[in-house]
PDB file of C-alpha atoms in Angstrom:
ATOM      1  CA  LEU A  27       0.000   0.000   0.000  1.00 80.00           C
ATOM      2  CA  HIS A  28       3.028   2.320  -0.040  1.00 84.00           C
ATOM      3  CA  GLN A  29       2.144   3.546  -3.528  1.00 87.00           C
ATOM      4  CA  ILE A  30      -1.365   4.496  -2.415  1.00 86.00           C
ATOM      5  CA  ARG A  31      -0.055   6.076   0.802  1.00 84.00           C
ATOM      6  CA  ASP A  32       2.344   8.228  -1.228  1.00 86.00           C
ATOM      7  CA  LEU A  33      -0.646   9.604  -3.178  1.00 89.00           C
ATOM      8  CA  ALA A  34      -2.589  10.565  -0.053  1.00 87.00           C
ATOM      9  CA  ASP A  35      -3.021  14.209   0.896  1.00 84.00           C
ATOM     10  CA  THR A  36      -4.004  13.283   4.446  1.00 83.00           C
ATOM     11  CA  ILE A  37      -2.974  10.330   6.583  1.00 83.00           C
ATOM     12  CA  ILE A  38      -4.867   9.542   9.792  1.00 83.00           C
ATOM     13  CA  ASN A  39      -3.458   7.168  12.369  1.00 84.00           C
ATOM     14  CA  THR A  40      -6.537   5.387  13.684  1.00 84.00           C
ATOM     15  CA  SER A  41      -4.788   3.034  16.091  1.00 84.00           C
ATOM     16  CA  LYS A  42      -5.819   4.982  19.214  1.00 81.00           C
ATOM     17  CA  LEU A  43      -9.205   6.277  18.056  1.00 79.00           C
ATOM     18  CA  ASN A  44     -12.607   4.795  18.756  1.00 83.00           C
ATOM     19  CA  VAL A  45     -15.275   4.993  16.060  1.00 81.00           C
ATOM     20  CA  HIS A  46     -16.749   8.223  17.487  1.00 71.00           C
ATOM     21  CA  GLU A  47     -13.388   9.979  17.684  1.00 75.00           C
ATOM     22  CA  LEU A  48     -12.564   8.899  14.140  1.00 80.00           C
ATOM     23  CA  ARG A  49     -15.909  10.212  12.853  1.00 74.00           C
ATOM     24  CA  ASP A  50     -15.332  13.553  14.587  1.00 71.00           C
ATOM     25  CA  LEU A  51     -11.765  13.828  13.307  1.00 76.00           C
ATOM     26  CA  VAL A  52     -12.768  13.081   9.706  1.00 79.00           C
ATOM     27  CA  TYR A  53     -15.724  15.468   9.902  1.00 73.00           C
ATOM     28  CA  GLU A  54     -13.615  18.335  11.305  1.00 75.00           C
ATOM     29  CA  LYS A  55     -10.757  17.688   8.869  1.00 76.00           C
ATOM     30  CA  PHE A  56     -12.933  17.741   5.769  1.00 76.00           C
ATOM     31  CA  TYR A  57     -16.013  19.749   6.759  1.00 72.00           C
ATOM     32  CA  GLY A  58     -14.892  21.967   9.631  1.00 69.00           C
ATOM     33  CA  GLN A  59     -16.529  22.354  13.016  1.00 64.00           C
ATOM     34  CA  ARG A  60     -19.963  20.754  13.421  1.00 58.00           C
ATOM     35  CA  ASP A  61     -22.758  23.288  13.331  1.00 60.00           C
ATOM     36  CA  ALA A  62     -25.867  22.627  15.411  1.00 55.00           C
ATOM     37  CA  SER A  63     -28.025  24.366  12.792  1.00 60.00           C
ATOM     38  CA  ALA A  64     -27.014  21.681  10.265  1.00 73.00           C
ATOM     39  CA  MET A  65     -28.928  19.038  12.229  1.00 86.00           C
ATOM     40  CA  LEU A  66     -32.389  18.324  10.847  1.00 94.00           C
ATOM     41  CA  ILE A  67     -35.026  18.206  13.567  1.00 97.00           C
ATOM     42  CA  TYR A  68     -38.339  16.466  12.993  1.00 97.00           C
ATOM     43  CA  VAL A  69     -41.184  17.559  15.252  1.00 98.00           C
ATOM     44  CA  THR A  70     -44.274  15.404  15.010  1.00 97.00           C
ATOM     45  CA  SER A  71     -47.601  14.965  16.713  1.00 98.00           C
ATOM     46  CA  PHE A  72     -49.317  11.636  17.265  1.00 98.00           C
ATOM     47  CA  GLY A  73     -52.196   9.968  19.073  1.00 98.00           C
ATOM     48  CA  PHE A  74     -51.360   7.451  21.795  1.00 98.00           C
ATOM     49  CA  ARG A  75     -54.362   5.372  20.709  1.00 97.00           C
ATOM     50  CA  TYR A  76     -52.449   4.628  17.464  1.00 97.00           C
ATOM     51  CA  GLY A  77     -49.161   3.798  19.186  1.00 97.00           C
ATOM     52  CA  VAL A  78     -45.949   5.669  19.802  1.00 97.00           C
ATOM     53  CA  PRO A  79     -43.899   6.554  16.680  1.00 96.00           C
ATOM     54  CA  GLU A  80     -41.045   4.045  16.606  1.00 94.00           C
ATOM     55  CA  ASP A  81     -38.464   6.464  15.212  1.00 92.00           C
ATOM     56  CA  SER A  82     -38.893   9.027  18.011  1.00 96.00           C
ATOM     57  CA  ASP A  83     -35.845  10.101  20.000  1.00 96.00           C
ATOM     58  CA  LEU A  84     -37.792  12.189  22.527  1.00 98.00           C
ATOM     59  CA  ILE A  85     -41.474  11.682  23.383  1.00 98.00           C
ATOM     60  CA  PHE A  86     -43.615  14.117  25.360  1.00 98.00           C
ATOM     61  CA  ASP A  87     -47.082  13.272  26.645  1.00 98.00           C
ATOM     62  CA  VAL A  88     -49.413  16.304  26.588  1.00 98.00           C
ATOM     63  CA  ARG A  89     -52.551  14.516  27.781  1.00 98.00           C
ATOM     64  CA  PHE A  90     -52.291  16.517  31.023  1.00 98.00           C
ATOM     65  CA  LEU A  91     -53.618  19.574  29.154  1.00 97.00           C
ATOM     66  CA  PRO A  92     -57.375  20.260  28.927  1.00 96.00           C
ATOM     67  CA  ASN A  93     -58.816  18.462  25.914  1.00 96.00           C
ATOM     68  CA  PRO A  94     -60.582  20.584  23.242  1.00 97.00           C
ATOM     69  CA  ASN A  95     -62.132  17.389  21.859  1.00 95.00           C
ATOM     70  CA  PHE A  96     -64.917  17.718  24.439  1.00 95.00           C
ATOM     71  CA  ILE A  97     -65.951  21.169  23.193  1.00 96.00           C
ATOM     72  CA  PRO A  98     -68.290  20.698  20.202  1.00 96.00           C
ATOM     73  CA  GLU A  99     -67.073  23.872  18.466  1.00 97.00           C
ATOM     74  CA  TYR A 100     -63.430  22.662  18.553  1.00 97.00           C
ATOM     75  CA  LYS A 101     -63.886  18.926  17.955  1.00 95.00           C
ATOM     76  CA  PRO A 102     -63.872  19.019  14.125  1.00 95.00           C
ATOM     77  CA  HIS A 103     -60.737  21.186  13.977  1.00 96.00           C
ATOM     78  CA  THR A 104     -57.079  20.448  14.684  1.00 97.00           C
ATOM     79  CA  GLY A 105     -54.609  22.143  16.980  1.00 97.00           C
ATOM     80  CA  LEU A 106     -53.561  24.307  14.022  1.00 97.00           C
ATOM     81  CA  HIS A 107     -56.932  26.085  14.030  1.00 97.00           C
ATOM     82  CA  PRO A 108     -56.504  29.508  15.687  1.00 97.00           C
ATOM     83  CA  LYS A 109     -59.428  29.053  18.108  1.00 97.00           C
ATOM     84  CA  VAL A 110     -58.312  25.583  19.171  1.00 98.00           C
ATOM     85  CA  ALA A 111     -54.713  26.755  19.610  1.00 98.00           C
ATOM     86  CA  ALA A 112     -55.892  29.758  21.629  1.00 98.00           C
ATOM     87  CA  PHE A 113     -57.986  27.497  23.869  1.00 98.00           C
ATOM     88  CA  ILE A 114     -55.023  25.217  24.569  1.00 98.00           C
ATOM     89  CA  ALA A 115     -52.700  28.190  25.095  1.00 97.00           C
ATOM     90  CA  SER A 116     -55.131  29.805  27.541  1.00 97.00           C
ATOM     91  CA  PHE A 117     -54.031  27.525  30.372  1.00 97.00           C
ATOM     92  CA  PRO A 118     -50.969  28.473  32.458  1.00 97.00           C
ATOM     93  CA  GLN A 119     -49.595  24.925  32.356  1.00 98.00           C
ATOM     94  CA  THR A 120     -49.487  25.088  28.548  1.00 98.00           C
ATOM     95  CA  ASN A 121     -47.215  28.102  28.466  1.00 97.00           C
ATOM     96  CA  GLU A 122     -45.038  26.814  31.275  1.00 98.00           C
ATOM     97  CA  PHE A 123     -44.678  23.460  29.513  1.00 98.00           C
ATOM     98  CA  LEU A 124     -43.777  25.150  26.210  1.00 98.00           C
ATOM     99  CA  THR A 125     -41.151  27.283  27.932  1.00 97.00           C
ATOM    100  CA  ARG A 126     -39.631  24.374  29.859  1.00 98.00           C
ATOM    101  CA  ILE A 127     -39.547  22.038  26.849  1.00 98.00           C
ATOM    102  CA  SER A 128     -38.106  24.757  24.593  1.00 97.00           C
ATOM    103  CA  ASP A 129     -35.373  25.538  27.109  1.00 97.00           C
ATOM    104  CA  MET A 130     -34.545  21.858  27.531  1.00 98.00           C
ATOM    105  CA  LEU A 131     -34.377  21.251  23.771  1.00 97.00           C
ATOM    106  CA  ILE A 132     -32.198  24.307  23.193  1.00 95.00           C
ATOM    107  CA  TYR A 133     -29.856  22.908  25.840  1.00 96.00           C
ATOM    108  CA  LEU A 134     -29.915  19.319  24.498  1.00 96.00           C
ATOM    109  CA  ILE A 135     -29.601  19.831  20.745  1.00 95.00           C
ATOM    110  CA  PRO A 136     -25.935  20.963  20.720  1.00 92.00           C
ATOM    111  CA  HIS A 137     -25.088  17.884  22.804  1.00 92.00           C
ATOM    112  CA  TYR A 138     -26.782  15.610  20.273  1.00 92.00           C
ATOM    113  CA  VAL A 139     -24.808  17.357  17.521  1.00 88.00           C
ATOM    114  CA  ARG A 140     -21.546  16.758  19.395  1.00 85.00           C
ATOM    115  CA  GLU A 141     -22.424  13.078  19.628  1.00 84.00           C
ATOM    116  CA  GLY A 142     -22.726  12.993  15.853  1.00 81.00           C
ATOM    117  CA  LYS A 143     -26.505  12.853  15.380  1.00 86.00           C
ATOM    118  CA  SER A 144     -27.499  14.356  12.055  1.00 85.00           C
ATOM    119  CA  TYR A 145     -31.215  14.334  12.828  1.00 91.00           C
ATOM    120  CA  LEU A 146     -33.438  14.296  15.907  1.00 96.00           C
ATOM    121  CA  THR A 147     -37.096  13.283  16.100  1.00 97.00           C
ATOM    122  CA  ILE A 148     -39.222  14.902  18.807  1.00 98.00           C
ATOM    123  CA  ALA A 149     -42.773  13.599  19.227  1.00 98.00           C
ATOM    124  CA  PHE A 150     -45.720  15.066  21.108  1.00 98.00           C
ATOM    125  CA  GLY A 151     -48.608  12.764  21.909  1.00 98.00           C
ATOM    126  CA  CYS A 152     -52.164  13.236  23.071  1.00 98.00           C
ATOM    127  CA  THR A 153     -55.106  10.854  23.006  1.00 96.00           C
ATOM    128  CA  GLY A 154     -56.106  11.081  19.334  1.00 97.00           C
ATOM    129  CA  GLY A 155     -53.355  13.209  17.814  1.00 97.00           C
ATOM    130  CA  HIS A 156     -55.712  15.962  16.620  1.00 97.00           C
ATOM    131  CA  HIS A 157     -55.603  18.880  19.043  1.00 98.00           C
ATOM    132  CA  ARG A 158     -53.126  19.188  21.920  1.00 98.00           C
ATOM    133  CA  SER A 159     -50.184  17.345  20.371  1.00 98.00           C
ATOM    134  CA  VAL A 160     -50.662  19.165  17.054  1.00 98.00           C
ATOM    135  CA  MET A 161     -50.636  22.569  18.719  1.00 98.00           C
ATOM    136  CA  MET A 162     -47.551  21.662  20.798  1.00 98.00           C
ATOM    137  CA  ALA A 163     -45.581  20.305  17.831  1.00 98.00           C
ATOM    138  CA  HIS A 164     -46.407  23.427  15.839  1.00 98.00           C
ATOM    139  CA  GLU A 165     -45.344  25.785  18.640  1.00 98.00           C
ATOM    140  CA  ILE A 166     -42.113  23.919  19.351  1.00 98.00           C
ATOM    141  CA  ARG A 167     -41.267  23.965  15.641  1.00 98.00           C
ATOM    142  CA  LYS A 168     -41.674  27.748  15.577  1.00 98.00           C
ATOM    143  CA  ARG A 169     -39.525  28.183  18.684  1.00 97.00           C
ATOM    144  CA  LEU A 170     -36.726  25.957  17.396  1.00 97.00           C
ATOM    145  CA  GLU A 171     -36.755  27.694  14.015  1.00 96.00           C
ATOM    146  CA  GLY A 172     -36.498  30.987  15.918  1.00 96.00           C
ATOM    147  CA  GLU A 173     -33.262  29.641  17.411  1.00 94.00           C
ATOM    148  CA  GLY A 174     -31.895  28.959  13.927  1.00 93.00           C
ATOM    149  CA  TYR A 175     -32.537  25.214  13.687  1.00 94.00           C
ATOM    150  CA  ARG A 176     -33.804  23.416  10.579  1.00 94.00           C
ATOM    151  CA  VAL A 177     -37.118  21.884  11.583  1.00 96.00           C
ATOM    152  CA  LYS A 178     -39.696  19.818   9.732  1.00 97.00           C
ATOM    153  CA  GLU A 179     -43.187  19.551  11.230  1.00 97.00           C
ATOM    154  CA  THR A 180     -45.476  16.575  10.656  1.00 97.00           C
ATOM    155  CA  HIS A 181     -48.740  15.364  12.170  1.00 97.00           C
ATOM    156  CA  ARG A 182     -48.956  11.592  11.880  1.00 97.00           C
ATOM    157  CA  ASP A 183     -52.519  10.967  13.067  1.00 97.00           C
ATOM    158  CA  VAL A 184     -54.316  14.226  12.322  1.00 95.00           C
ATOM    159  CA  ASN A 185     -56.491  12.640   9.602  1.00 93.00           C
ATOM    160  CA  LYS A 186     -57.386   9.492  11.525  1.00 92.00           C
ATOM    161  CA  THR A 187     -60.773   9.148  13.187  1.00 80.00           C
TER     162      THR A 187
END
């Protein structure tokens, strides 16, 4: 392999590196410092009655919030509807939860980046996946985007009955 080695621009001695250290060294050498905003974050809502999304890294249960499903005016709408979202947001525990979860995620995400994760899936669940979890996923997406993260929002069970 001497002929190939002589052609190399960069030689890395891997004898004392574990797989994570090697990945970090190669990434920094060829791409520069890892940037937390390069991570793709998926924020999704779901209904517990349909099961927990298997690909979720972090799961938050929002069934402790008052349920708009029991208000006839709100039942046919999702948590994206302004009146439904306003109803959910009208409770102090909603805003405190949003603040606490946002702060925790903003703390955690750079640590996930340092560990080499290129994507993170955050799931919010309520009973049916129509109201509370949808509103929460939407709000968290907006907050994370406001911090400069790339975020994709999905609602797995919003069309199920």
